[in-house]
XYZ file of C-alpha atoms in Angstrom:
308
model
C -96.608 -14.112 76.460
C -98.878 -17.131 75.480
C -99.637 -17.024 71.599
C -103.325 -16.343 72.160
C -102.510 -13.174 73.678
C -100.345 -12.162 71.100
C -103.291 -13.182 68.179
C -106.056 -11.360 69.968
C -103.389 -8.047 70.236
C -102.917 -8.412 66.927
C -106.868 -8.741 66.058
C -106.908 -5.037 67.931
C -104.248 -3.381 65.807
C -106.529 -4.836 62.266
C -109.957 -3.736 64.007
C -108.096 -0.066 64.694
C -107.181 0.031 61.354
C -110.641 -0.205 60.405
C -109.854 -2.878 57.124
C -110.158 -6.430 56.872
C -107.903 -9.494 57.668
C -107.238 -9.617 54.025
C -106.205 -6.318 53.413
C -104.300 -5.859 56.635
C -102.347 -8.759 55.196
C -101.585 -6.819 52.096
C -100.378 -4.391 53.954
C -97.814 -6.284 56.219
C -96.994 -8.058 52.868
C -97.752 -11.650 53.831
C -99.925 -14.496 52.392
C -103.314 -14.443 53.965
C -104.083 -18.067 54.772
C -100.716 -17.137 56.886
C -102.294 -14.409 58.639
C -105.528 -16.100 59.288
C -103.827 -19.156 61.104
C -101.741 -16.896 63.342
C -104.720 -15.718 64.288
C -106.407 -19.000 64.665
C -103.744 -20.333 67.064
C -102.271 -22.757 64.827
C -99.414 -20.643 63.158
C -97.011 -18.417 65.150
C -96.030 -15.080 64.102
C -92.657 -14.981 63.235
C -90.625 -12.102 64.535
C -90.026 -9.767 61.204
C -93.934 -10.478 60.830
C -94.665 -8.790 64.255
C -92.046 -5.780 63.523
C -93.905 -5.502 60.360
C -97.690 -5.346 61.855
C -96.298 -3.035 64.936
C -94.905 -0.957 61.979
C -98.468 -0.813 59.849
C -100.624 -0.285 62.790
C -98.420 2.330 64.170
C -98.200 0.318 67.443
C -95.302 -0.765 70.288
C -93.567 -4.054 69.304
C -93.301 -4.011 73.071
C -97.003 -3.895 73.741
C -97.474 -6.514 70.651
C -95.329 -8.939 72.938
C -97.163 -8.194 75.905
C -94.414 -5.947 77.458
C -94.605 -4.543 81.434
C -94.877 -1.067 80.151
C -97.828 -1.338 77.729
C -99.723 -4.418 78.423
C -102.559 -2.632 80.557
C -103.440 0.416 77.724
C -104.094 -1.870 75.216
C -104.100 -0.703 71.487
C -105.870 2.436 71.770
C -103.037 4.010 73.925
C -100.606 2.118 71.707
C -101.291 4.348 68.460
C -101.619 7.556 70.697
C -98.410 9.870 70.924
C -96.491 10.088 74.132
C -96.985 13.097 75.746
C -96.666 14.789 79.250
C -98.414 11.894 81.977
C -99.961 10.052 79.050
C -96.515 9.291 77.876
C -95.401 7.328 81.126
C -98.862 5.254 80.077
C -98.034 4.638 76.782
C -95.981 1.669 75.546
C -92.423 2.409 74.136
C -90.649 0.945 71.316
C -88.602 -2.374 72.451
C -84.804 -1.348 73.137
C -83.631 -4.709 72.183
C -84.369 -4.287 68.478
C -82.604 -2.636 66.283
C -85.527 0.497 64.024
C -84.958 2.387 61.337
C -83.193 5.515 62.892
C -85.930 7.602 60.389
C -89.717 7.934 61.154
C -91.660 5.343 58.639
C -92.174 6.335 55.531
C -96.080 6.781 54.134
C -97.533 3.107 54.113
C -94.656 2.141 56.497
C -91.260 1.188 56.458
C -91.915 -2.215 55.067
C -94.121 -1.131 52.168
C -91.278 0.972 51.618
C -88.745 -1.646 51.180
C -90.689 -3.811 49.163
C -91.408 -1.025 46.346
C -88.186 -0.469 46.342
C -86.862 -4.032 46.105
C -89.491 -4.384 43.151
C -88.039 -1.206 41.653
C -84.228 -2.513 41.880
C -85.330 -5.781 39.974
C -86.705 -4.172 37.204
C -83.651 -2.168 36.736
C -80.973 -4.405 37.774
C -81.970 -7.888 37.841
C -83.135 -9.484 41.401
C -78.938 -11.625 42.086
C -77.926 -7.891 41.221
C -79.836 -6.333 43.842
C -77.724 -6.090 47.228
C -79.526 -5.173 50.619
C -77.321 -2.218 50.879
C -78.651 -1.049 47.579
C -81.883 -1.376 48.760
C -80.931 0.254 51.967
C -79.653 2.916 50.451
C -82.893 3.095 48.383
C -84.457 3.681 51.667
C -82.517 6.129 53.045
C -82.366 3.640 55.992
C -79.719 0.867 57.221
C -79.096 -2.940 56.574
C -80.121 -3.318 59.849
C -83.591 -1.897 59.541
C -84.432 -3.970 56.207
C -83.058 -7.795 58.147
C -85.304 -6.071 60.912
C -88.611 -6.330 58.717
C -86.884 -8.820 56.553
C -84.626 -11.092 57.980
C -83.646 -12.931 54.536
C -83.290 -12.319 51.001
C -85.972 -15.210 50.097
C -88.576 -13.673 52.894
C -88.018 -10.117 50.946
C -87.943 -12.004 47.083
C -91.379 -13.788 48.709
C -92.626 -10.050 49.977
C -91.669 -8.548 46.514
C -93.498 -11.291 44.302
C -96.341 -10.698 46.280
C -96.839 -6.901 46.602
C -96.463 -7.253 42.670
C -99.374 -10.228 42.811
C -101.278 -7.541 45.212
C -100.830 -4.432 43.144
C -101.413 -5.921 39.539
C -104.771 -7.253 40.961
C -105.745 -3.993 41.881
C -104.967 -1.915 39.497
C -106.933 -4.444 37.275
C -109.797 -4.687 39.436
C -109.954 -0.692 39.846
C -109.461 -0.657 35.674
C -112.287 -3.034 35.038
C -114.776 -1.582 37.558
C -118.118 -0.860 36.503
C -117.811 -2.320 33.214
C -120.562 -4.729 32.244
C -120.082 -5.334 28.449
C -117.658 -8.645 28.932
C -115.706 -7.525 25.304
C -114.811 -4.264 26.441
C -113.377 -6.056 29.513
C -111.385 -8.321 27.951
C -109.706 -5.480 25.882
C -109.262 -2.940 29.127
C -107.282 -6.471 30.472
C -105.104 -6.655 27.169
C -104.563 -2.881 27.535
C -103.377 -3.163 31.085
C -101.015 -5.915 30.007
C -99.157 -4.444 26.700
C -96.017 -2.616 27.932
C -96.752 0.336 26.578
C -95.509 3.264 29.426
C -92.488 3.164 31.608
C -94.245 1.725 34.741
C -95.743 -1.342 32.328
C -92.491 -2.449 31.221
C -91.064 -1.927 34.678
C -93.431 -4.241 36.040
C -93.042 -6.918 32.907
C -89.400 -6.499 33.854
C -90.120 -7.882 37.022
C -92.174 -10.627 36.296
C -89.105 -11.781 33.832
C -87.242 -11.849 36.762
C -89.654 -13.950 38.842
C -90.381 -16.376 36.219
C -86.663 -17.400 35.862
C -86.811 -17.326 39.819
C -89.656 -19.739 40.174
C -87.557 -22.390 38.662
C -85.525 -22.513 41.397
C -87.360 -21.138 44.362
C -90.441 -23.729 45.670
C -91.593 -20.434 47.161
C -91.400 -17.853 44.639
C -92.797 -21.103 42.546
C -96.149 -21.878 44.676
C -96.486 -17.745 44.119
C -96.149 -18.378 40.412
C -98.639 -20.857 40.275
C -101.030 -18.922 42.699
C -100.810 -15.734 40.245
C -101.698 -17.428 36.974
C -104.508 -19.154 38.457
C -105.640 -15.678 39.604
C -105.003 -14.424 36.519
C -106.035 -17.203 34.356
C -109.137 -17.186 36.078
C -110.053 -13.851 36.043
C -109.874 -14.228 32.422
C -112.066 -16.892 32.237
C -114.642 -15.106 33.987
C -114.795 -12.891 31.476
C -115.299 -14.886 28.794
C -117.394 -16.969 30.286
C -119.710 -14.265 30.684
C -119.179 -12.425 26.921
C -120.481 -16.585 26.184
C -123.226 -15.684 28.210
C -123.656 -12.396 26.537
C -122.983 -13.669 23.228
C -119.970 -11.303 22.452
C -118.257 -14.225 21.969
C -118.331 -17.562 20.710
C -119.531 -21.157 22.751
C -115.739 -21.728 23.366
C -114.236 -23.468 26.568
C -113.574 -20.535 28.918
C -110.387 -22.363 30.670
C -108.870 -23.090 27.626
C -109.400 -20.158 25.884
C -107.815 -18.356 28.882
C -105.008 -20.534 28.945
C -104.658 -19.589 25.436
C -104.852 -15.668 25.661
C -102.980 -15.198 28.832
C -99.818 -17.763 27.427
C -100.153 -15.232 24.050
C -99.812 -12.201 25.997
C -96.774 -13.531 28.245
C -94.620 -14.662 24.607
C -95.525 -11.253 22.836
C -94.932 -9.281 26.068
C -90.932 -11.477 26.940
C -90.398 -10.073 22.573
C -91.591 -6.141 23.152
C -89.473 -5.864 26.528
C -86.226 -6.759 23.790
C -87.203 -3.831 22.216
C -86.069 -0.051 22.414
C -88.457 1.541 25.146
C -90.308 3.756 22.145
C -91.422 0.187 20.832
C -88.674 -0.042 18.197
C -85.902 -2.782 17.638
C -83.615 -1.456 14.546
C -86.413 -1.374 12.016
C -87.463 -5.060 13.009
C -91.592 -4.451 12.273
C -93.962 -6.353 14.347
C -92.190 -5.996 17.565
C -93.521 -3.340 19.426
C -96.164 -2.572 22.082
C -98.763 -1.333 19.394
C -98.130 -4.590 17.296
C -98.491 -6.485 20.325
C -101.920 -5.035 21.094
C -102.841 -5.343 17.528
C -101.942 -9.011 17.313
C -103.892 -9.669 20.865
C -106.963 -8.158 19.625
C -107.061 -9.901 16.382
C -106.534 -12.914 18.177
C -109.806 -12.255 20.417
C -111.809 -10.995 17.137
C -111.060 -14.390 15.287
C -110.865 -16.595 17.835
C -113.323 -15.124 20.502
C -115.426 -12.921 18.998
C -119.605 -13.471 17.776
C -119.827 -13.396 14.540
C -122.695 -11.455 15.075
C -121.649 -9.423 17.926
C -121.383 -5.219 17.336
């Protein structure tokens, strides 16, 4: 099947699912810009992507490839069940590749893997995470996780970017709404200070990714992509509490540069700590201290001296 055909299939299964490129891409857990050239013509979809998309969109891999059996249905009779005459219609899942012998979890079997391969990380480190662990995570085989994933570095890239994905949204959902660019700032040092399980979970992982970036170009351009999210999400901010006059004329890059590389060396200190925030007596090394030093930091550095 030419690689148009397969593009303009795949443009059916993201209009069915009634969300955009971008988020369809979060889904499938792949870079965007990689998803929009596939599309365009000038990338191909590699196989694991396709398992991944038929897997999301509830569709035949078969029919994705342009198979005998569901080529003429298209991807309306892809998603339908097979039943009774409709079911001789409808395309069927390729026999030449190996599927998880369980039905997909919710979000999919690849989301699945990924959260778990994020939640293994945290706990064990990523060199200590096997793909049997993981499969056995899933309640799936190795087989089904090479399937979506076909090497560790294509499910380290998947991982580091379903935890870009998710800490973007939870801080966009956080932040919603609120206009007063002060309060803002301190909802973003909130959602950063390890204080519950999941936080330092997710700090955990980002440990684990730094140290991994200095030897992976991949996981490294992720790095890099991240913090200038991040970075400049935070100079967005205070750009507009400058605006507001919350808080002072500063330089918004470089007092984001500032903040964000204060929160990463307090956060890498709590994380050595016991998870209730304390390290044998040592004071000044738990989450509250952490959020106490961040905010003083944004009162004397940041804040108006005339702002509320």
């Amino acid at each position: 099947m030419q690689q148009d055909e397969v593009a303009a299939r795949v443009r059916q299964v993201i209009d069915a699912a009634g969300v955009s490129a971008r988020e369809f891409a979060r889904r499938i857990v792949i870079d965007p810009s990689k998803l929009s050239r596939s599309l365009n013509g000038t990338r191909r979809f590699t196989a694991a992507e396709l398992a991944r998309i038929a897997d999301i969109g509830a569709v035949d891999l078969g029919w994705l490839l342009g198979s005998a059996a569901g080529a003429a249905d298209g991807v309306d009779a892809a998603v339908r069940p097979a039943s009774g005459a409709a079911a001789t219609a409808s395309p069927v899942r390729s026999a030449s590749a190996p599927r998880p012998p369980t039905p997909s979890p919710e979000g999919g079997r690849p989301l699945q893997i990924v959260r778990e391969t994020v939640r293994l990380i945290a706990e064990r480190g990523f060199h200590a995470v096997r793909v049997a662990d993981i499969a056995a995570a899933c309640h799936t085989s190795t087989a089904a996780i090479h399937y979506h994933f076909p090497g560790r570095d294509e499910l380290l890239e998947a991982a580091v970017r379903w935890c870009m994905d998710e800490d973007t949204r939870r801080r966009a959902d956080a932040t919603a709404g609120t206009r007063h660019a002060g309060d803002e700032l301190r909802l973003l040092i909130e959602l950063q200070t390890p204080r519950t399980e999941q936080q330092r979970r997710q700090w955990c992982v980002w440990l684990d990714l730094w140290a991994e970036a200095a030897r992976s170009t991949t996981v490294g351009r992720l790095h890099v992509e991240y913090y200038r999210q991040w970075r400049g999400t935070v100079a967005d901010v205070i750009r507009r509490g400058v605006e507001q006059g919350v808080f002072r004329p500063v330089d918004p890059d470089g007092a984001a540069l500032a903040l964000t590389a204060l929160i990463d060396g307090l956060a890498s200190q709590v994380l050595a700590t016991e998870p209730d925030g304390r390290d044998d007596g040592v004071p000044g090394t738990g989450a509250q201290a952490m959020h106490d030093a961040l905010t003083a930091h944004v009162d004397a550095c940041l804040t108006a001296p005339t702002a509320g």
